[in-house]
PDB file of N, CA and C in Angstrom:
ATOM      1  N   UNK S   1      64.470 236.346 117.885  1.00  0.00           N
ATOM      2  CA  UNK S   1      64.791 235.136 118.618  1.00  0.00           C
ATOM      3  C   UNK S   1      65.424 235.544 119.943  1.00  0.00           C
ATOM      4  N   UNK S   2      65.021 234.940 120.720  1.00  0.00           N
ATOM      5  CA  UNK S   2      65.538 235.239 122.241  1.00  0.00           C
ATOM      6  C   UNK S   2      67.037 234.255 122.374  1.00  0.00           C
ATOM      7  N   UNK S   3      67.486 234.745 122.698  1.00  0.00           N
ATOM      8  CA  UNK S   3      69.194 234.219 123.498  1.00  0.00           C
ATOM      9  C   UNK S   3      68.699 232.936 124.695  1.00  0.00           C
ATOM     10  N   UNK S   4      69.442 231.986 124.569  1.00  0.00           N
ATOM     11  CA  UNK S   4      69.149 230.973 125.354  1.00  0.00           C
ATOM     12  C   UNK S   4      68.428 229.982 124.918  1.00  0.00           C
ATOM     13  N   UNK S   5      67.931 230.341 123.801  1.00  0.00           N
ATOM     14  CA  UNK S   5      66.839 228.983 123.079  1.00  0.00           C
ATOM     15  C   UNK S   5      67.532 228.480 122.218  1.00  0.00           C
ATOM     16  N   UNK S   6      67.517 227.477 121.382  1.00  0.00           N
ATOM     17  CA  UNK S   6      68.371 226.997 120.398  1.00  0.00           C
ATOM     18  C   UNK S   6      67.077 227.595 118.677  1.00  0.00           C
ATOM     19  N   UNK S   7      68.067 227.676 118.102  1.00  0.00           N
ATOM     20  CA  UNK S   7      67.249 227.874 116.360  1.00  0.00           C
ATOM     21  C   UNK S   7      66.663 227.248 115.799  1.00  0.00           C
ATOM     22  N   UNK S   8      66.491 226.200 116.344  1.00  0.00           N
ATOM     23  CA  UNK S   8      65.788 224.901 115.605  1.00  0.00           C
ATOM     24  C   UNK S   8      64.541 224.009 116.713  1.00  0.00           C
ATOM     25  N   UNK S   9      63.574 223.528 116.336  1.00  0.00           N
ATOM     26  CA  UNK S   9      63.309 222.791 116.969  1.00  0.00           C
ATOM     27  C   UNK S   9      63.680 221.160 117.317  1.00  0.00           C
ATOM     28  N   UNK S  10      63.427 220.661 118.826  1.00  0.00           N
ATOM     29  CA  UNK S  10      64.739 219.518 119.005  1.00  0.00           C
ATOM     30  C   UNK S  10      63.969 218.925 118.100  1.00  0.00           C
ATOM     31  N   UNK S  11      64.859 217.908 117.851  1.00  0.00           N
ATOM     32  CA  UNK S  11      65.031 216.564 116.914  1.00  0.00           C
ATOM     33  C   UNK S  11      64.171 215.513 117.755  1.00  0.00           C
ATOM     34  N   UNK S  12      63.018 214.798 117.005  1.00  0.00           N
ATOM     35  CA  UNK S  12      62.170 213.669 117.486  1.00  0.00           C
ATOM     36  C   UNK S  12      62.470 212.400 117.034  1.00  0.00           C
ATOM     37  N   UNK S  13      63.095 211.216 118.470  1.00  0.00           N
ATOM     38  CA  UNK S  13      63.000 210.224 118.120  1.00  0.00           C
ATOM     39  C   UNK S  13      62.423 209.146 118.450  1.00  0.00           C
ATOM     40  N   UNK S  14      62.219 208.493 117.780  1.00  0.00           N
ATOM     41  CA  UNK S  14      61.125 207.114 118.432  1.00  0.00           C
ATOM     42  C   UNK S  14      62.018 206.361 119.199  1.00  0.00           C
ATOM     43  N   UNK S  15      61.578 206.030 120.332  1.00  0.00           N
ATOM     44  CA  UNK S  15      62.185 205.381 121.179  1.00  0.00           C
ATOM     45  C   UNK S  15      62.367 203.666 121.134  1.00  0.00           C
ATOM     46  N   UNK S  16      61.322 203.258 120.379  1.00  0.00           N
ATOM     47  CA  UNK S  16      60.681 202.175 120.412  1.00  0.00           C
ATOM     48  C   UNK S  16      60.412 201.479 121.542  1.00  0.00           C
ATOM     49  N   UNK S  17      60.117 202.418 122.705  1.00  0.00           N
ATOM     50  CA  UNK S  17      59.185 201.928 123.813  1.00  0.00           C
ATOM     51  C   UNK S  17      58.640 200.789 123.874  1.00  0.00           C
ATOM     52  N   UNK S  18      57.470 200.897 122.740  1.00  0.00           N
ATOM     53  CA  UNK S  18      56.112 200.069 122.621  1.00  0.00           C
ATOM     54  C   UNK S  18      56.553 198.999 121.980  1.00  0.00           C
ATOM     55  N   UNK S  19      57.260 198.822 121.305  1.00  0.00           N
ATOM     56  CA  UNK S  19      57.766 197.773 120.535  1.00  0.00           C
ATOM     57  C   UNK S  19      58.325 196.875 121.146  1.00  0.00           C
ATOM     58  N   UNK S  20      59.617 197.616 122.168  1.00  0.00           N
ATOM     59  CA  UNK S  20      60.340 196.496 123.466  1.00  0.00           C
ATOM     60  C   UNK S  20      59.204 196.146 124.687  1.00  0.00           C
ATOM     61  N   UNK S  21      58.052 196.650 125.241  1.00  0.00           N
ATOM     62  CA  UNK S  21      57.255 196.330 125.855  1.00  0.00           C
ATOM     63  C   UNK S  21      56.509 195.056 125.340  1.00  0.00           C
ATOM     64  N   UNK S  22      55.982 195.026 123.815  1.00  0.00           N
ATOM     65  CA  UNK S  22      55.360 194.102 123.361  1.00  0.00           C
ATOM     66  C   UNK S  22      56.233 192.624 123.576  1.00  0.00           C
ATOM     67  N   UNK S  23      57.544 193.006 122.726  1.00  0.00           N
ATOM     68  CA  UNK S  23      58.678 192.228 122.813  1.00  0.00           C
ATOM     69  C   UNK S  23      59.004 191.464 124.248  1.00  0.00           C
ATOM     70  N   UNK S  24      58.531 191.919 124.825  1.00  0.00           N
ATOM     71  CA  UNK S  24      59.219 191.517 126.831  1.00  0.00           C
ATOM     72  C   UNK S  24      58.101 190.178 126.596  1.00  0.00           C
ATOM     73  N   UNK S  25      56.701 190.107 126.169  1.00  0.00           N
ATOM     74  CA  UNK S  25      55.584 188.781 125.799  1.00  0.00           C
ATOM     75  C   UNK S  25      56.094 187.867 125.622  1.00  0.00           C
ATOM     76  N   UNK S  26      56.745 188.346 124.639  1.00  0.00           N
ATOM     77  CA  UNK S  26      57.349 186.793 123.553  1.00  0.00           C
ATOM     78  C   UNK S  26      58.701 186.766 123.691  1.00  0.00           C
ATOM     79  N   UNK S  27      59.696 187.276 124.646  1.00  0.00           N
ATOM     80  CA  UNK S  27      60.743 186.937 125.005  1.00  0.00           C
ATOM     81  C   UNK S  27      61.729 187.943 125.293  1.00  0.00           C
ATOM     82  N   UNK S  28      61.247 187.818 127.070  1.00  0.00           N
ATOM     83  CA  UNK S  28      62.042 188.719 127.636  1.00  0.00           C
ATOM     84  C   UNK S  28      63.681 188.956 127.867  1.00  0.00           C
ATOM     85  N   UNK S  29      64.131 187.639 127.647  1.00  0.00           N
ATOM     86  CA  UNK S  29      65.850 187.586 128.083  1.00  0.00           C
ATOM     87  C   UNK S  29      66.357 188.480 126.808  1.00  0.00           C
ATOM     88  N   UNK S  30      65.768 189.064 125.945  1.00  0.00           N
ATOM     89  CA  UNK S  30      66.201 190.313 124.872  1.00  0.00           C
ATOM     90  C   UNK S  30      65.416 191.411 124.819  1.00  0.00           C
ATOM     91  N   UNK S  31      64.259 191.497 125.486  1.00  0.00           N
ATOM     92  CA  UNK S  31      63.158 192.184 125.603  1.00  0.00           C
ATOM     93  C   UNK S  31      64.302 193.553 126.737  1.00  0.00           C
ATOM     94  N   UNK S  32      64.703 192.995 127.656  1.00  0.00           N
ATOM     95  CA  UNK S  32      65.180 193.658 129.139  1.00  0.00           C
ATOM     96  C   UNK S  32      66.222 194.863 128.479  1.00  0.00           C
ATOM     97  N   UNK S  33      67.305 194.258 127.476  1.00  0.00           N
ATOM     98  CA  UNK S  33      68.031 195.093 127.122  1.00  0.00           C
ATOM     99  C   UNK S  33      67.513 196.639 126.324  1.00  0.00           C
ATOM    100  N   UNK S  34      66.526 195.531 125.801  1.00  0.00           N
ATOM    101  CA  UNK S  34      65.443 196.921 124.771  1.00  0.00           C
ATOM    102  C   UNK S  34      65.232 197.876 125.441  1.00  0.00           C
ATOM    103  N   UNK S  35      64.428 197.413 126.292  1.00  0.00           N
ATOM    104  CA  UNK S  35      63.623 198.397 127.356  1.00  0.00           C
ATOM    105  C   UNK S  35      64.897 199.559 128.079  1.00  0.00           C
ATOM    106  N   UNK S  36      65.709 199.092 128.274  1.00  0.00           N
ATOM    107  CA  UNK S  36      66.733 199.426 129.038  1.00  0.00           C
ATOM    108  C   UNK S  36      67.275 200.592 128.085  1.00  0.00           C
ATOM    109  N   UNK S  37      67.606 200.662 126.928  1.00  0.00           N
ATOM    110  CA  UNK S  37      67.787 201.266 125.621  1.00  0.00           C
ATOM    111  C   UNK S  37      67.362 202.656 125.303  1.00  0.00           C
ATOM    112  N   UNK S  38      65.344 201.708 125.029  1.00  0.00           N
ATOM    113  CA  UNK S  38      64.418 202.828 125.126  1.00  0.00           C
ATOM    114  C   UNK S  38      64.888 203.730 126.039  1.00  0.00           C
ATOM    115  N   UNK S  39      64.861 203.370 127.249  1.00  0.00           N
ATOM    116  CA  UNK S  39      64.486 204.125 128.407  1.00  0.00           C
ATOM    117  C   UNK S  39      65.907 205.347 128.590  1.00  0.00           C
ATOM    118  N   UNK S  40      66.745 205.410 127.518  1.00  0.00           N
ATOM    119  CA  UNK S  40      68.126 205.749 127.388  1.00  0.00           C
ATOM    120  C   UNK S  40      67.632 207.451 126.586  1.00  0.00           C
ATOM    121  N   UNK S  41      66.502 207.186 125.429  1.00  0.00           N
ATOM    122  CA  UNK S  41      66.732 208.095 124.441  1.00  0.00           C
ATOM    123  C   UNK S  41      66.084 208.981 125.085  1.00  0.00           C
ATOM    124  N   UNK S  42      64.993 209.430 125.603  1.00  0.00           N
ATOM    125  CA  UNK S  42      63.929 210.568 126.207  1.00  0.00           C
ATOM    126  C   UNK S  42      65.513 211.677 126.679  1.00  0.00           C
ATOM    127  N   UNK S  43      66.048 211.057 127.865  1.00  0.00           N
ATOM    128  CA  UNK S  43      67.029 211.554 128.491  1.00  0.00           C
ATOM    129  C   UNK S  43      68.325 212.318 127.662  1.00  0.00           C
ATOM    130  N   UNK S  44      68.338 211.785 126.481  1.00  0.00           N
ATOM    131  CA  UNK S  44      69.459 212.127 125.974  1.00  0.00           C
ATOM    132  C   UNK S  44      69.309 213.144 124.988  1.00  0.00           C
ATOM    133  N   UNK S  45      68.329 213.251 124.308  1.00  0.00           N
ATOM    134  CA  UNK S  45      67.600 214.353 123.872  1.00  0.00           C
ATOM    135  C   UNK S  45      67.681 215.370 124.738  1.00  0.00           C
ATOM    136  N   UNK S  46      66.901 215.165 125.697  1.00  0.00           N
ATOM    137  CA  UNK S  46      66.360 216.520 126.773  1.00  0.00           C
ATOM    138  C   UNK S  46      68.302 216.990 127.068  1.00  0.00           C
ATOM    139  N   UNK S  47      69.411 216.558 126.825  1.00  0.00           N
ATOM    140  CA  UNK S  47      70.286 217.006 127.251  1.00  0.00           C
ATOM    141  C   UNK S  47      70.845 217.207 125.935  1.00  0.00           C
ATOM    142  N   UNK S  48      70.454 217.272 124.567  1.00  0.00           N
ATOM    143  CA  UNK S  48      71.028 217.602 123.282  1.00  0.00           C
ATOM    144  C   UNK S  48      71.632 216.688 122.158  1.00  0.00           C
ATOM    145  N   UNK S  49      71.839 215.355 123.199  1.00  0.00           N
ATOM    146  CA  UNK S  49      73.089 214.699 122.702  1.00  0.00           C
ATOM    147  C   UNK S  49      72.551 213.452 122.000  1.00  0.00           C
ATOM    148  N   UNK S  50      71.839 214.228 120.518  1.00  0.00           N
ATOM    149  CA  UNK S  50      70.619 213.708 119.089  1.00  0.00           C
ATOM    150  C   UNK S  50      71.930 212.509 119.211  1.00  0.00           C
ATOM    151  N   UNK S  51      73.424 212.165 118.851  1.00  0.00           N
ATOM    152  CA  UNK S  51      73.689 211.257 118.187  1.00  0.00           C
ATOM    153  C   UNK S  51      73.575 209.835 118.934  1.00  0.00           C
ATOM    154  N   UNK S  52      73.744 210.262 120.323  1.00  0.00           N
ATOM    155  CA  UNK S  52      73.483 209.013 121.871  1.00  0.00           C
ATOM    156  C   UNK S  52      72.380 208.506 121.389  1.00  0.00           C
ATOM    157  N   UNK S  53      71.204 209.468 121.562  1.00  0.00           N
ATOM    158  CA  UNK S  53      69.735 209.098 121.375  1.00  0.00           C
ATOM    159  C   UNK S  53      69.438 208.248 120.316  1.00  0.00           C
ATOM    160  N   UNK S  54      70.059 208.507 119.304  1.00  0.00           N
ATOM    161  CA  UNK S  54      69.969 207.693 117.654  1.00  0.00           C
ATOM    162  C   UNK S  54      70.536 206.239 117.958  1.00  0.00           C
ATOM    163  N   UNK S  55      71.723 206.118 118.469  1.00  0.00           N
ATOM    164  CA  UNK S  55      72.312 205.142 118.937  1.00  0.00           C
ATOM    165  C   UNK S  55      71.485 204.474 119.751  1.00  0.00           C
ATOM    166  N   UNK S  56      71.178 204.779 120.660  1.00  0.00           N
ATOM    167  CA  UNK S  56      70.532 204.138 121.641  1.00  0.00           C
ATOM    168  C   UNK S  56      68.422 203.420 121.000  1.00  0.00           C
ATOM    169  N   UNK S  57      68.161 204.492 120.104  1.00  0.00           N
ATOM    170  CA  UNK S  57      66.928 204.199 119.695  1.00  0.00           C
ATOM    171  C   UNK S  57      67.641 202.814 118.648  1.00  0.00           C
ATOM    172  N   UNK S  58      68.215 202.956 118.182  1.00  0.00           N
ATOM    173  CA  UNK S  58      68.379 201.800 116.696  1.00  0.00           C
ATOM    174  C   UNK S  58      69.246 200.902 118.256  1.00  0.00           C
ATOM    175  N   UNK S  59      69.463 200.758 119.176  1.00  0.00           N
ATOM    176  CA  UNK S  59      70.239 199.135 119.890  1.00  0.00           C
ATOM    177  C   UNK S  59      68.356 199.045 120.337  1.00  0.00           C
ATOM    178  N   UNK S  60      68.062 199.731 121.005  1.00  0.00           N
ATOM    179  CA  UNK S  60      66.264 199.247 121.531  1.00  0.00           C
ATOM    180  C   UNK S  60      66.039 198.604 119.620  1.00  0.00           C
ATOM    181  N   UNK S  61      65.741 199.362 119.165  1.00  0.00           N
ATOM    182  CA  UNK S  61      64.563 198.807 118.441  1.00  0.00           C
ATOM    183  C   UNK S  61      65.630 197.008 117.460  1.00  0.00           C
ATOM    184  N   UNK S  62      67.216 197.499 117.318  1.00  0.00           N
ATOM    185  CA  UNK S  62      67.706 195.814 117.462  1.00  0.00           C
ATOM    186  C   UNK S  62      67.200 194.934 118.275  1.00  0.00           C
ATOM    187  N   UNK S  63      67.133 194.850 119.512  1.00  0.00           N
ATOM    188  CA  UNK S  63      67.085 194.158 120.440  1.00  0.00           C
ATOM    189  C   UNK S  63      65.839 193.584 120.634  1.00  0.00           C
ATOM    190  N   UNK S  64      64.479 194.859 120.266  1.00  0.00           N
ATOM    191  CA  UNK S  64      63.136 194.335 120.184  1.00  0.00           C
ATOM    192  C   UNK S  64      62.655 193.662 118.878  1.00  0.00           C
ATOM    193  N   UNK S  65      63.363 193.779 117.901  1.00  0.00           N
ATOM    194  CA  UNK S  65      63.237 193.115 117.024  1.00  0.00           C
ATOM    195  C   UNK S  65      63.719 191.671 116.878  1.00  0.00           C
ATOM    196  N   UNK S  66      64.760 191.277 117.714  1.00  0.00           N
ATOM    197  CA  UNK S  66      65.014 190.200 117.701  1.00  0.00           C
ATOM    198  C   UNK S  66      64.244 189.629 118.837  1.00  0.00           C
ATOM    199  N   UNK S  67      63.589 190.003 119.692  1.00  0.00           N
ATOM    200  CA  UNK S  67      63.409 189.599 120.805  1.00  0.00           C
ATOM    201  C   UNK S  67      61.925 188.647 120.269  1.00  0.00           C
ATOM    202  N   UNK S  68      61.472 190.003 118.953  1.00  0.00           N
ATOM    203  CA  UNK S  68      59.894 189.514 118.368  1.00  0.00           C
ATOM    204  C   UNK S  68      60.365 188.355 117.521  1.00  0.00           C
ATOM    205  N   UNK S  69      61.391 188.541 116.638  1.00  0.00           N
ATOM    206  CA  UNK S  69      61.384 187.281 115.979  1.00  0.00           C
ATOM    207  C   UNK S  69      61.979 185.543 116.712  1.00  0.00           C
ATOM    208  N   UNK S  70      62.931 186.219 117.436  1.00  0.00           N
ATOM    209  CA  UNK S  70      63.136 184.342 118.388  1.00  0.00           C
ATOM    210  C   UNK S  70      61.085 184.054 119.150  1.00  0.00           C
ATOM    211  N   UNK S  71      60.939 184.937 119.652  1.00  0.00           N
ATOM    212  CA  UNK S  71      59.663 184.795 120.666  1.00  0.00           C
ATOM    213  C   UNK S  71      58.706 184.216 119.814  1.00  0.00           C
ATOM    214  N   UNK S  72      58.599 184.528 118.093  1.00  0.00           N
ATOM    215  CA  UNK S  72      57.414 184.469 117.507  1.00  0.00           C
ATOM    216  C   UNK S  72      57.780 182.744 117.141  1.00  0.00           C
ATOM    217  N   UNK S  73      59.138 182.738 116.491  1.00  0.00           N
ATOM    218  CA  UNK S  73      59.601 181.771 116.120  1.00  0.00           C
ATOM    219  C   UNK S  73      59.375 180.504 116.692  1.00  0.00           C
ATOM    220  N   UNK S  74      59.284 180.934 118.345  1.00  0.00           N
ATOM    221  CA  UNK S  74      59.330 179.684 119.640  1.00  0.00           C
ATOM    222  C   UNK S  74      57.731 179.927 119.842  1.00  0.00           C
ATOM    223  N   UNK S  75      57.022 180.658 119.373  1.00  0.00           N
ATOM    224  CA  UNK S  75      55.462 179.974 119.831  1.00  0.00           C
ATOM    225  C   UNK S  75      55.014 179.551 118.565  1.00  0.00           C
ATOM    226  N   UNK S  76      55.696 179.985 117.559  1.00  0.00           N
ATOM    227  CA  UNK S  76      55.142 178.665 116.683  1.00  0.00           C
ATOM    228  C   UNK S  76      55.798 177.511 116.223  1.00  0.00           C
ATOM    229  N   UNK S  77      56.524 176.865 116.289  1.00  0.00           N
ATOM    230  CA  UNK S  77      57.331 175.420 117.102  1.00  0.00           C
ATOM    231  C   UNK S  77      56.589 175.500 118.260  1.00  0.00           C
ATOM    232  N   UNK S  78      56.212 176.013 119.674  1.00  0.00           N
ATOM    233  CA  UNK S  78      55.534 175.147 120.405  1.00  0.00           C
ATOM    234  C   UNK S  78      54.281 174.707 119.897  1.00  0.00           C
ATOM    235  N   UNK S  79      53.321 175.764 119.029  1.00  0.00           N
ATOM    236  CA  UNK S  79      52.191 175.292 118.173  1.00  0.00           C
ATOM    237  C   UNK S  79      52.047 174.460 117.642  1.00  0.00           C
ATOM    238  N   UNK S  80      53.042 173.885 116.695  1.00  0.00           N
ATOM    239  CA  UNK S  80      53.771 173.022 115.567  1.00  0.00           C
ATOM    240  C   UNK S  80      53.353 171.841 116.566  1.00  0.00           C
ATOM    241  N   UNK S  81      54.543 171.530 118.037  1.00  0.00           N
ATOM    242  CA  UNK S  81      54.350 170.643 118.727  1.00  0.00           C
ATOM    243  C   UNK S  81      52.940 170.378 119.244  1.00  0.00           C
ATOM    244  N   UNK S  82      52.491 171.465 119.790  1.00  0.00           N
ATOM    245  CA  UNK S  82      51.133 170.864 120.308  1.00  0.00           C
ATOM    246  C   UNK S  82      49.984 170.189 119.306  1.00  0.00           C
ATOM    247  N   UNK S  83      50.523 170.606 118.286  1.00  0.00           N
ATOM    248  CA  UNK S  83      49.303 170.129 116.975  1.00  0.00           C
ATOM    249  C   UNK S  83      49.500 168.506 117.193  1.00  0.00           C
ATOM    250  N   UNK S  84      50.630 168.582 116.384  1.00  0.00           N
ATOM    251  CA  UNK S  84      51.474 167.006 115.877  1.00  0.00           C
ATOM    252  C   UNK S  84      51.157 166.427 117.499  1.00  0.00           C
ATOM    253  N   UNK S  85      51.654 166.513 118.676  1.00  0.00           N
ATOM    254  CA  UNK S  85      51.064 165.785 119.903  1.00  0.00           C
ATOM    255  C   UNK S  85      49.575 165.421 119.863  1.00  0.00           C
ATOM    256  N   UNK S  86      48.672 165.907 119.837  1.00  0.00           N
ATOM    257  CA  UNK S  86      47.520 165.904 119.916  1.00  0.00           C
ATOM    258  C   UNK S  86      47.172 164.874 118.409  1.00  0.00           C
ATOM    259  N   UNK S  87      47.591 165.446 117.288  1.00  0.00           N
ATOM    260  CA  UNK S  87      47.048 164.440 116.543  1.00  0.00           C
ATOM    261  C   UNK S  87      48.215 163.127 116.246  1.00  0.00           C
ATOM    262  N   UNK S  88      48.993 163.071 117.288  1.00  0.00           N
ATOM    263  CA  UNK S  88      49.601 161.394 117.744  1.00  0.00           C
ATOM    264  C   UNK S  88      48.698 160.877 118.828  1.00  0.00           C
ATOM    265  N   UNK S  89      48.169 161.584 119.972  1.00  0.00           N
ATOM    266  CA  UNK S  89      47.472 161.053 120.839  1.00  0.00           C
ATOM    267  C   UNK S  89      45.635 160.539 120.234  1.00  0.00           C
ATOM    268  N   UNK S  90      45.685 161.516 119.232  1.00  0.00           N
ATOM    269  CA  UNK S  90      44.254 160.898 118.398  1.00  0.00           C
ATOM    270  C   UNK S  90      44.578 159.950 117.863  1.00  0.00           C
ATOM    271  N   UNK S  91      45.299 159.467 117.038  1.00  0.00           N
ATOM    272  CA  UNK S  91      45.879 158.507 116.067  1.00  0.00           C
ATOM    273  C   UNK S  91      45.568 157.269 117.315  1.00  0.00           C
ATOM    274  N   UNK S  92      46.682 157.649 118.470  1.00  0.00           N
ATOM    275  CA  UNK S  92      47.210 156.622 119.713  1.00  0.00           C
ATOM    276  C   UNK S  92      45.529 155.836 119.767  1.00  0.00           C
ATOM    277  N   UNK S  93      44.675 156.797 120.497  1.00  0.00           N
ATOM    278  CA  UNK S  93      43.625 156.008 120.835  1.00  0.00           C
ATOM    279  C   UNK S  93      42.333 155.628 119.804  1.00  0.00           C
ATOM    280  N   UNK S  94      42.661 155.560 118.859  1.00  0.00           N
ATOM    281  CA  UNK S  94      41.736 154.947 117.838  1.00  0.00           C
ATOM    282  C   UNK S  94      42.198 153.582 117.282  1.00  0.00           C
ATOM    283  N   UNK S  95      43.640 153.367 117.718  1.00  0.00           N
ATOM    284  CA  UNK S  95      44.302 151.833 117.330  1.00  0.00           C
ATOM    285  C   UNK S  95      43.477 151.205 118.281  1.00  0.00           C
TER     286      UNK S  95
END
């Protein structure tokens, strides 16, 4: 082993990038923090510091996870609404 390398190979973590990107679709005002998160772990690795990176991967992938469930939640209630509208406006013009 050469001097200057470390003994191990680094530690891989998912950033959840792709997850807060998707998340920014269906609702960005929690999407922003994700991303912001993600964009935390690459960096913190490349400088050693696995427990930042861990931290920082599990607040992204919190943040995109909630971001998917309010976002999913609110397009289906607007669905919900557009149905029920449409079949009041059918109802409306057949009286």
């Amino acid at each position: 082993m050469q001097p200057g390398y470390p003994s191990h190979p680094p530690q891989q973590i998912n950033n959840n990038m792709t997850m807060s990107i998707v998340a920014i679709f269906l609702f960005w005002p929690l999407a922003i923090p994700a991303i912001m998160a993600a964009s935390k772990v690459n960096p913190l690795l490349q400088q050693g510091n696995y427990p930042a990176a861990q931290a920082a991967a599990a607040e992204s992938k919190k943040w995109s996870k909630l971001a998917l469930i309010i976002g999913i939640c609110l397009w289906a209630v607007s669905l919900v609404c557009c149905v029920i509208s449409v079949i009041i406006n059918v109802n409306a013009a057949n009286v």
